[in-house]
Short mmCIF file of C-alpha atoms in Angstrom, two decimals:
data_model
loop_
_atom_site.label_atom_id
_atom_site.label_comp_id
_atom_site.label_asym_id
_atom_site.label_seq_id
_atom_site.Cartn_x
_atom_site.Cartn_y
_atom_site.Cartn_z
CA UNK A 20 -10.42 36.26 7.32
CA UNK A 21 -13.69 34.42 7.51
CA UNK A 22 -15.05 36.64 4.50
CA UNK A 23 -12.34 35.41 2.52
CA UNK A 24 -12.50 31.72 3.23
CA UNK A 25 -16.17 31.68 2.56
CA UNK A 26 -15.30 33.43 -0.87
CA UNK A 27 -12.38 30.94 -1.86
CA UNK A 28 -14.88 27.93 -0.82
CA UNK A 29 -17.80 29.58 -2.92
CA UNK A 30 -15.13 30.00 -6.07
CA UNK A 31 -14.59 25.87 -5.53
CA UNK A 32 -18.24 25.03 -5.21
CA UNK A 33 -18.79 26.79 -8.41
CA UNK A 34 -16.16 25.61 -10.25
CA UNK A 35 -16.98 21.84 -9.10
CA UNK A 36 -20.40 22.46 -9.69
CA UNK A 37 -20.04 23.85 -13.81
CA UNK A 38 -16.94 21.16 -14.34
CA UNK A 39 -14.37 24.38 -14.57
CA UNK A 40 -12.44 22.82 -11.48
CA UNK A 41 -9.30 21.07 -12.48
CA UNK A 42 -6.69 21.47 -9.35
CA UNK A 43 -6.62 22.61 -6.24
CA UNK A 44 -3.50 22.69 -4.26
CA UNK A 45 -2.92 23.11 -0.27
CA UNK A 46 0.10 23.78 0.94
CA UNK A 47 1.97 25.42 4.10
CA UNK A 48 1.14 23.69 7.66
CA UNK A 49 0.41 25.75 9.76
CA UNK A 50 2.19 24.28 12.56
CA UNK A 51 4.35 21.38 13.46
CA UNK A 52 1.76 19.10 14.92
CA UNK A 53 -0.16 19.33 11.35
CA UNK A 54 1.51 15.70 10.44
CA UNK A 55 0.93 16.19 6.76
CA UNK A 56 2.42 18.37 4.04
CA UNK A 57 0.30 19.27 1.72
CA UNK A 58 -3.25 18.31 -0.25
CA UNK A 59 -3.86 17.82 -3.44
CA UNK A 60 -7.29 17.84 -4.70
CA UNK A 61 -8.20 17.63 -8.64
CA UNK A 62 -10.65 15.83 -11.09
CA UNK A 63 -10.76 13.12 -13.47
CA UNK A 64 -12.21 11.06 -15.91
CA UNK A 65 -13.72 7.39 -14.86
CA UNK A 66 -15.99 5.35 -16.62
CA UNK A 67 -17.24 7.92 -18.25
CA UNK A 68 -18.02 10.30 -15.29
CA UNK A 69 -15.29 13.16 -13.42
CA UNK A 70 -14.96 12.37 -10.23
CA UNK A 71 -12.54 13.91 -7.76
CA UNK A 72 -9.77 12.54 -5.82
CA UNK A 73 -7.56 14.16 -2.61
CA UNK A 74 -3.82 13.18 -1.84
CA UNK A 75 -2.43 13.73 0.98
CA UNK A 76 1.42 13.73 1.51
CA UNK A 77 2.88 12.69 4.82
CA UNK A 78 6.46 12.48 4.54
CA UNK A 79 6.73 9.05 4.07
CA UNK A 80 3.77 8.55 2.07
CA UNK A 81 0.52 9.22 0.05
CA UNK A 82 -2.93 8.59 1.31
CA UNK A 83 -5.20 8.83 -1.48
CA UNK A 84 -9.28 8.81 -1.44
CA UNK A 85 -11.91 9.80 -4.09
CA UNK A 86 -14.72 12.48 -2.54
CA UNK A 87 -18.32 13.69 -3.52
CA UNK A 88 -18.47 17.29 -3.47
CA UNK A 89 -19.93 18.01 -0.42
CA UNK A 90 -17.09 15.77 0.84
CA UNK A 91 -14.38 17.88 -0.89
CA UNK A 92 -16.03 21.12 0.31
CA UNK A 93 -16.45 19.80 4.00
CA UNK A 94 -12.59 18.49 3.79
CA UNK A 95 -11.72 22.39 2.89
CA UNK A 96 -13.31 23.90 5.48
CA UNK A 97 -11.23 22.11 7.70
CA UNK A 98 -8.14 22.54 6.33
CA UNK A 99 -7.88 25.70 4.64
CA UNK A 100 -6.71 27.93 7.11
CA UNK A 101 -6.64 26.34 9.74
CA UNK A 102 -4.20 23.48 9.60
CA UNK A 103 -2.48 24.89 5.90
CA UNK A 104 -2.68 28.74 4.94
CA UNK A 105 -1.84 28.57 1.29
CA UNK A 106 -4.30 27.48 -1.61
CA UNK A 107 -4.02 27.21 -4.98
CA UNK A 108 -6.71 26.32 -7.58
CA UNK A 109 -6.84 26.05 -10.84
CA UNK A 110 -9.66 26.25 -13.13
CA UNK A 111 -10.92 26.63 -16.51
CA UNK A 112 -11.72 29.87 -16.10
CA UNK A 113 -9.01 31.24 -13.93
CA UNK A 114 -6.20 30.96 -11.34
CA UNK A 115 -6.88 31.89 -7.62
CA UNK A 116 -4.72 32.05 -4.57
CA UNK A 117 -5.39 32.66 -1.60
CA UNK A 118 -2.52 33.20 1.12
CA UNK A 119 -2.30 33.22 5.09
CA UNK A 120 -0.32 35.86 6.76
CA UNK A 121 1.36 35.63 10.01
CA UNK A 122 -1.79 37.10 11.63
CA UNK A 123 -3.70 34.66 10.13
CA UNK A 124 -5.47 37.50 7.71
CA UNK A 125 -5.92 35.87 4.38
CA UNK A 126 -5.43 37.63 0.95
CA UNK A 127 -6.97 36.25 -2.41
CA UNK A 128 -5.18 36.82 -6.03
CA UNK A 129 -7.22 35.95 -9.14
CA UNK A 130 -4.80 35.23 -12.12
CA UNK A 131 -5.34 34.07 -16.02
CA UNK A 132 -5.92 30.66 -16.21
CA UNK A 133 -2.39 28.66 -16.82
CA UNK A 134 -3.94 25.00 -16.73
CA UNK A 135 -6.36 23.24 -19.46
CA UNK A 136 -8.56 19.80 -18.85
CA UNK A 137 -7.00 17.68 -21.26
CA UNK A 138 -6.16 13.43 -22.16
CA UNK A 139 -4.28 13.61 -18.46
CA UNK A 140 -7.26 13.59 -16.69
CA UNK A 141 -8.44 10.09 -17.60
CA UNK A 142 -7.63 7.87 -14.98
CA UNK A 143 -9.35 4.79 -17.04
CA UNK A 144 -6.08 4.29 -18.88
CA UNK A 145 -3.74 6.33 -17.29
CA UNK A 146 -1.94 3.39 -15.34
CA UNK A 147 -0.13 0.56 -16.86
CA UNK A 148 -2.01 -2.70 -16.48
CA UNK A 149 -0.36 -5.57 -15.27
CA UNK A 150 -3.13 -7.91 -15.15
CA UNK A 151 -5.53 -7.58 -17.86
CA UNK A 152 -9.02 -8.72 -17.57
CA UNK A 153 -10.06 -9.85 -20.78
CA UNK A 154 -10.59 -13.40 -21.59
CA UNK A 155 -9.05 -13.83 -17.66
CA UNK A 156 -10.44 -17.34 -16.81
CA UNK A 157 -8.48 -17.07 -12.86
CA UNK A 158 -10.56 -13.20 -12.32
CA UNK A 159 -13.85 -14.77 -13.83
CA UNK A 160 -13.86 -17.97 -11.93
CA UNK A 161 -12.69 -15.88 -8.70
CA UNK A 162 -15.89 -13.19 -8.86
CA UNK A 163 -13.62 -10.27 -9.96
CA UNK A 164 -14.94 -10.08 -13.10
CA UNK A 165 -18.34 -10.84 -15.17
CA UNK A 166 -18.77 -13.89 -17.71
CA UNK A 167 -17.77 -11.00 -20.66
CA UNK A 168 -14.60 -9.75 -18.71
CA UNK A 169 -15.61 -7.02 -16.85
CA UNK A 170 -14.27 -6.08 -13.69
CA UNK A 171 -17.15 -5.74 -11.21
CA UNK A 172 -17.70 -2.60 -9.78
CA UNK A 173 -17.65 -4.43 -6.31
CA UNK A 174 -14.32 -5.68 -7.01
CA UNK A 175 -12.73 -2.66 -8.69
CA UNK A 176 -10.66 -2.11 -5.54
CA UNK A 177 -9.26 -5.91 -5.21
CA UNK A 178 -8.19 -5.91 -9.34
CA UNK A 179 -6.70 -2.75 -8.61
CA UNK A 180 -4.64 -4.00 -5.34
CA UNK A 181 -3.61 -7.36 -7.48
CA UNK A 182 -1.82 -4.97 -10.52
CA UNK A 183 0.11 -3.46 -7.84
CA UNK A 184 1.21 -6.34 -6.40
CA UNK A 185 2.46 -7.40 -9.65
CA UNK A 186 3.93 -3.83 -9.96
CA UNK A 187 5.61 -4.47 -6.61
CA UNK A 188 6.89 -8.10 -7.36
CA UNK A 189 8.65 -6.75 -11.11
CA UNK A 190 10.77 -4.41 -9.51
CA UNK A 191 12.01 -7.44 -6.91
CA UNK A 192 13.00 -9.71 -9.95
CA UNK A 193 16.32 -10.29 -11.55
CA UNK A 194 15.66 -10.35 -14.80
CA UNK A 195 18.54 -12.10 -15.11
CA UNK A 196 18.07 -15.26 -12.90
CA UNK A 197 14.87 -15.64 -13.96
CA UNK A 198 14.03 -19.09 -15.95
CA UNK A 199 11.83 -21.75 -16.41
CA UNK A 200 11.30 -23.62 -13.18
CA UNK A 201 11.52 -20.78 -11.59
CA UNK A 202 10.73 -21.46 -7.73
CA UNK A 203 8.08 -19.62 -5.92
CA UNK A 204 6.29 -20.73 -2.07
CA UNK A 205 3.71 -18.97 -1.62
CA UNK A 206 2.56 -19.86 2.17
CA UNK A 207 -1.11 -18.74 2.95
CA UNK A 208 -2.06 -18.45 0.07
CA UNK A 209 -5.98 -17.91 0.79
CA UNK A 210 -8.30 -17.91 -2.38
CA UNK A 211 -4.78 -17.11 -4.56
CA UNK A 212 -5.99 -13.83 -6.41
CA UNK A 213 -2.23 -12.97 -6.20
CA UNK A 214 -0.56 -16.38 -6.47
CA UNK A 215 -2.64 -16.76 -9.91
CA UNK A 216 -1.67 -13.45 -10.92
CA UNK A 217 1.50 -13.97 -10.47
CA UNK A 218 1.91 -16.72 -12.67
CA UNK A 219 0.07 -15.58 -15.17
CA UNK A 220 2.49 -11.89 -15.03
CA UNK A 221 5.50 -14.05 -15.58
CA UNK A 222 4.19 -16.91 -17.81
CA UNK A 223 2.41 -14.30 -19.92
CA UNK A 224 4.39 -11.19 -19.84
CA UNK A 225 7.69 -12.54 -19.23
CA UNK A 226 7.41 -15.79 -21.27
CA UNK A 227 8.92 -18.21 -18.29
CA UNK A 228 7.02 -21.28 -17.08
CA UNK A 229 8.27 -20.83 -13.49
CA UNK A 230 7.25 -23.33 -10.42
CA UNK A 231 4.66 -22.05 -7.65
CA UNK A 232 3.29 -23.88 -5.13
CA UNK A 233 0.75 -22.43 -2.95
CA UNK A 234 0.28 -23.39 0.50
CA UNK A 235 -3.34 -23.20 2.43
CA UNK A 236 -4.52 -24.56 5.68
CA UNK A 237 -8.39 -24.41 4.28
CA UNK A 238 -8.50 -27.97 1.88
CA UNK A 239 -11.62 -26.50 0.75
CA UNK A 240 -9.96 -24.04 -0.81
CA UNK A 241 -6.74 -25.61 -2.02
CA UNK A 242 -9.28 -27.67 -4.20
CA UNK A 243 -10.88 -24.71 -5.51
CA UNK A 244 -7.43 -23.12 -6.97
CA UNK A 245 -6.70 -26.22 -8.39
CA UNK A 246 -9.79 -26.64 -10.16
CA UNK A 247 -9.17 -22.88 -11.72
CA UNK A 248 -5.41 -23.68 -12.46
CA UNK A 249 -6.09 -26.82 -14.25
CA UNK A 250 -9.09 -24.52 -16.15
CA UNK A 251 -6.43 -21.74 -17.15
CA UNK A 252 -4.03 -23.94 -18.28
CA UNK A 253 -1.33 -23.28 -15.32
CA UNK A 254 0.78 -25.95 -15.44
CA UNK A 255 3.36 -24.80 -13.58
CA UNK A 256 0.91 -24.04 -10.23
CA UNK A 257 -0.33 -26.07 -7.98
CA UNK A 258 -1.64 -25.66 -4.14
CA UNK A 259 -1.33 -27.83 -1.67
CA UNK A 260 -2.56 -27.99 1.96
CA UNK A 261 -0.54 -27.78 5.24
CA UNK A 262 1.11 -25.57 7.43
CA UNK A 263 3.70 -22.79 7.30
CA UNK A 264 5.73 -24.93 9.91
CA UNK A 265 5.05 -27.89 8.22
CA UNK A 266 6.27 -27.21 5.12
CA UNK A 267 9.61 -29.10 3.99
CA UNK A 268 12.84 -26.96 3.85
CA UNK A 269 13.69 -27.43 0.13
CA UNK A 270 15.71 -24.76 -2.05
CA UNK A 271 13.20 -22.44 -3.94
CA UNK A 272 14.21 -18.81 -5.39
CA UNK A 273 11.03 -16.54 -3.48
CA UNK A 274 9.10 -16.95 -0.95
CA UNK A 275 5.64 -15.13 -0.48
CA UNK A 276 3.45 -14.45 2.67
CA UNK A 277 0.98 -12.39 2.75
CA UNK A 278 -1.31 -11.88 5.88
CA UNK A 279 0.09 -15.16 7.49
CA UNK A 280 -1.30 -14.38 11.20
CA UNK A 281 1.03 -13.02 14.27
CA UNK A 282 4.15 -15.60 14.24
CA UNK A 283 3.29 -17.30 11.09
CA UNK A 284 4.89 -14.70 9.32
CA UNK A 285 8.20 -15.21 11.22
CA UNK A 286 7.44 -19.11 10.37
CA UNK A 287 7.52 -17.96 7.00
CA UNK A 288 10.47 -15.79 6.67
CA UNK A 289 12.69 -18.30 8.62
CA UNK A 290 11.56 -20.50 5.56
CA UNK A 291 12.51 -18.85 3.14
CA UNK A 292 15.90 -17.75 4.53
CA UNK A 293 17.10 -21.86 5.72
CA UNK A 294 15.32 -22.51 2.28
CA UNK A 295 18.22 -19.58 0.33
CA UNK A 296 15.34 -17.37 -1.05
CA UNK A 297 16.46 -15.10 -3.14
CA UNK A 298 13.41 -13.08 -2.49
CA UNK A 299 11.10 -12.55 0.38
CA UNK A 300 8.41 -10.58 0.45
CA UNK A 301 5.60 -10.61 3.10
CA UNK A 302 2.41 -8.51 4.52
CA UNK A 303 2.10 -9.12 8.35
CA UNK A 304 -0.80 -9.12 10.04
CA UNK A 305 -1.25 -9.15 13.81
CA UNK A 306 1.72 -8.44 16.35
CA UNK A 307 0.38 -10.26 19.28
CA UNK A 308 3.51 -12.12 20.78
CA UNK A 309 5.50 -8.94 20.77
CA UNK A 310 2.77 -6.82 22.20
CA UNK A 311 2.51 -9.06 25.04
CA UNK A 312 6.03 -8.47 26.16
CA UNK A 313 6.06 -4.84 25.53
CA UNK A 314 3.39 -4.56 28.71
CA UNK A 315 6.19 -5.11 30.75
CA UNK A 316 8.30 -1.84 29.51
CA UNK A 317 8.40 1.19 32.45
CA UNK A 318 10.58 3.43 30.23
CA UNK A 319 7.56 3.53 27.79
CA UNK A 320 4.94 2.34 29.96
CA UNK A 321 3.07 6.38 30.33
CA UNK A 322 2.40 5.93 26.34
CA UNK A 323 1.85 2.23 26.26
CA UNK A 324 -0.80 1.91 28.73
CA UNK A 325 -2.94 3.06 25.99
CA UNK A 326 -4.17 -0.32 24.39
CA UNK A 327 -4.62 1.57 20.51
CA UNK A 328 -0.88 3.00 20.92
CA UNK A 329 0.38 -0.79 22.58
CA UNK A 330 -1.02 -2.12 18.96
CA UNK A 331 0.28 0.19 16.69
CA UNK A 332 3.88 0.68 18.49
CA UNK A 333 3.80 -3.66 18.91
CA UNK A 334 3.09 -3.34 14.74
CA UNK A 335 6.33 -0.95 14.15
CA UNK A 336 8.98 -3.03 16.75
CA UNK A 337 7.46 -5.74 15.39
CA UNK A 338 8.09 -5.41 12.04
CA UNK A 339 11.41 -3.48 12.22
CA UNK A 340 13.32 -6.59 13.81
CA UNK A 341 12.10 -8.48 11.20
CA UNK A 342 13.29 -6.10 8.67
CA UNK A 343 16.62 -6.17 10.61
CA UNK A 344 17.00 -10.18 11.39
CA UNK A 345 16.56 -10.38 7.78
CA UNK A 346 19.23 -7.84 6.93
CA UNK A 347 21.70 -9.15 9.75
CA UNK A 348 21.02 -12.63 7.20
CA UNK A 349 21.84 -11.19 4.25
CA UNK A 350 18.99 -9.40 2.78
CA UNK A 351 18.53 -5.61 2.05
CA UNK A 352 15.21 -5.01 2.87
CA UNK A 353 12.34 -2.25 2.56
CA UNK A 354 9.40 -1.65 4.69
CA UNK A 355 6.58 0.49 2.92
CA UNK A 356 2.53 0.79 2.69
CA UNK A 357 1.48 -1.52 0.20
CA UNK A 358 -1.75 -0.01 -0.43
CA UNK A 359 -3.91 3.10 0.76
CA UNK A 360 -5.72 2.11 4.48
CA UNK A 361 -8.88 2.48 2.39
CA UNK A 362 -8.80 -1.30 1.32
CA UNK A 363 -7.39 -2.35 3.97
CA UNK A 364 -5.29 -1.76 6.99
CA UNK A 365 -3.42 -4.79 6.99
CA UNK A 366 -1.20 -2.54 4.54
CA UNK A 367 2.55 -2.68 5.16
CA UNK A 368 5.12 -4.62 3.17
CA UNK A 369 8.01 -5.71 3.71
CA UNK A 370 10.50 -7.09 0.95
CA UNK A 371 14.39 -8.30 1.05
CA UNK A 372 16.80 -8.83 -1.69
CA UNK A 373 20.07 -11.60 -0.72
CA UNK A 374 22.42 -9.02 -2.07
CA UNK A 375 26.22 -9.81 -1.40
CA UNK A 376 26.83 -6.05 0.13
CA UNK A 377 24.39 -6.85 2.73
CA UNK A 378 24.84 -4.78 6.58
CA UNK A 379 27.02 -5.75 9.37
CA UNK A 380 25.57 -9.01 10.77
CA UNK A 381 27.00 -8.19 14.47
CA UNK A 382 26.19 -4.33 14.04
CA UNK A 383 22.48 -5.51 13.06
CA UNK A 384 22.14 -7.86 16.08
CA UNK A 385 23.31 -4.86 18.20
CA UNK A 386 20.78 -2.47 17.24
CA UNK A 387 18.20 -5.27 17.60
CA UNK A 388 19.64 -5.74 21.10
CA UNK A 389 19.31 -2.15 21.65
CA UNK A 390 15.36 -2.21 20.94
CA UNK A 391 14.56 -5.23 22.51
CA UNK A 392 16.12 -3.46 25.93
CA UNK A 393 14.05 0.03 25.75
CA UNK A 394 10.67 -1.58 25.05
CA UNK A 395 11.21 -4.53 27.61
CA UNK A 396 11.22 -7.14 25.54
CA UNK A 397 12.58 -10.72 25.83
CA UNK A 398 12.63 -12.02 22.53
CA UNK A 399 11.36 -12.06 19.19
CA UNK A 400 9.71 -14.96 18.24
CA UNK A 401 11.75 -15.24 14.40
CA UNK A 402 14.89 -15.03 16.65
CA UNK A 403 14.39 -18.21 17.45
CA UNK A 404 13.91 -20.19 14.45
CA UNK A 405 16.88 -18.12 12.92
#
């Protein structure tokens, strides 16, 4: 068995080494507490250079992260074999598999090659762009890109995380209501990468002249994004400073809030549903007023007395009675991972839609009843401002 892994991993090495690698598939866990289904591990074309890049599929998402060699070869080791017994590359030269039996006794099959390195492999321009970053006035004045509209290399990741916000946002929109005047809140707004994106997706791409305000505690920096919106010609944004609970309860069509701390996110969402937001979308970030109640729960207390699993199972309850409270007010909501935990872990989303086929209010508030009893807690703190 060993003979054979050490074979298969000296077939990779080579074929990484002499460019010939192109895929390499993992597959098969090898039990049930393996949490993932399957790697993916193949090469392509950046800046010039071929790099290579893992995915690994959980079942409700992707975790993707580029890898050095030794990396990739270090990463095999510990899979193949172990936690997955089926492996499949692909290179230039040939096709090799290499299969686990139920003794664990591993078998290797070398085939003609069936894959070529071709256009597919460039990542550069493989992905739409959103945002572009030529003659962008907003990404030069915000360090993401150099004076001749470059993205800096230091910033790759944050240009990259503001196109798929913008991806995230267009497949929110009605089309259809959309119009000049067009009413978006966005409430913590920070240094407004995405609130300036934003405007420029739908004033640019779409060819509305919608209405954004952008709220920030930090004046500093509420002078600073006006400064750059009055520079790119935004006429239709504008930042102002205050508070989430400060801010007046006036109709607007979406309301944005991303990373608003602990209960400022329910602050937020409340606003936007007494304000008859079409759209909500928001990225919490810290759980601390549920987590404190959830001390108190004995039917979960054996897992919960672990401070790491207290956080992370405060994050999910949490966020799900949000999701719910929103549905039970006439929203259909999802909850996903915005990006990959390698930006950032401050990574889930969630979005609702006012649609009029919205759930059950009273069978909503029951289920939310439901949780709040198993994990000992007394309330949630957007319960009460809804």
């Amino acid at each position: 068995m060993l003979e054979a892994k050490f074979d298969f991993l000296k077939t990779v090495h080579q074929a990484l080494e002499q460019k010939g690698f192109i895929q390499l598939t993992l597959s098969k866990p090898a039990n049930s507490e393996v949490a993932f289904k399957s790697v993916l591990i193949k090469t392509f074309m950046s800046k010039q250079q071929e790099k290579i890049q893992s995915v690994t599929s959980f079942p409700t998402r992707d975790i993707t992260k580029n890898l050095t060699i030794d990396e990739t070869l270090a990463l095999l080791k510990q899979l193949v074999g172990d936690q997955l017994l089926n492996a499949h590359l692909f290179t230039t030269t040939n096709d090799w598999e290499m299969r686990y039996n139920r003794k664990r006794v591993a078998r290797i099959w070398k085939k003609k090659p069936s894959k070529k390195k071709g256009s597919e492999q460039h990542h550069d321009h493989q992905k739409k762009q959103w945002i572009t970053a030529e003659n962008n006035i907003y990404l030069k004045e915000l360090g993401v890109t150099s004076a001749n509209g470059k993205v800096l290399d230091k910033k790759y990741d944050k240009f990259r995380q503001i196109n798929k916000y913008i991806e995230t946002i267009s497949h929110l929109l009605d089309v259809d209501s959309l119009r000049n005047g067009y009413r978006i809140v966005d409430m913590g707004s920070g240094k407004g990468y995405l609130t300036f994106a934003l405007y420029d997706y739908l004033s640019n791409t779409l060819n509305i002249t919608p209405k954004i305000t952008g709220v920030e505690l930090r004046g500093e920096l509420v002078d600073r994004c006006n400064e750059i919106s009055n520079e790119a010609g935004f006429s239709g944004l504008a930042f102002r400073t205050g508070r989430i609970e400060d801010y007046p309860t006036t109709p607007m069509d979406m309301l944005i809030a991303l990373h608003a701390c602990d209960i400022a996110t329910d602050q937020a969402i409340a606003k936007g549903i007494a304000s008859g937001a079409a759209v909500i979308v928001c990225a919490p970030c810290c759980h601390k007023q549920v987590r404190i109640d959830m001390k108190g729960s004995k039917l979960f207390h054996p897992m919960l007395k672990h401070g790491i699993l207290l956080e992370r199972q405060a994050e999910m309850l949490t966020d799900a009675i949000r999701s719910l409270l929103l549905e039970a007010n006439g929203y259909k909501t999802k909850v996903f991972e915005f990006i990959s935990t390698d930006h950032t872990g401050k990574n889930v989303m969630i979005t609702a839609v006012k649609h009029p086929k919205a759930r059950d209010r009273a069978a909503v508030l029951h289920e939310i009843a439901m949780l709040k009893e198993q994990f000992g807690l007394k309330t949630h703190h957007l319960e009460t401002l809804v």
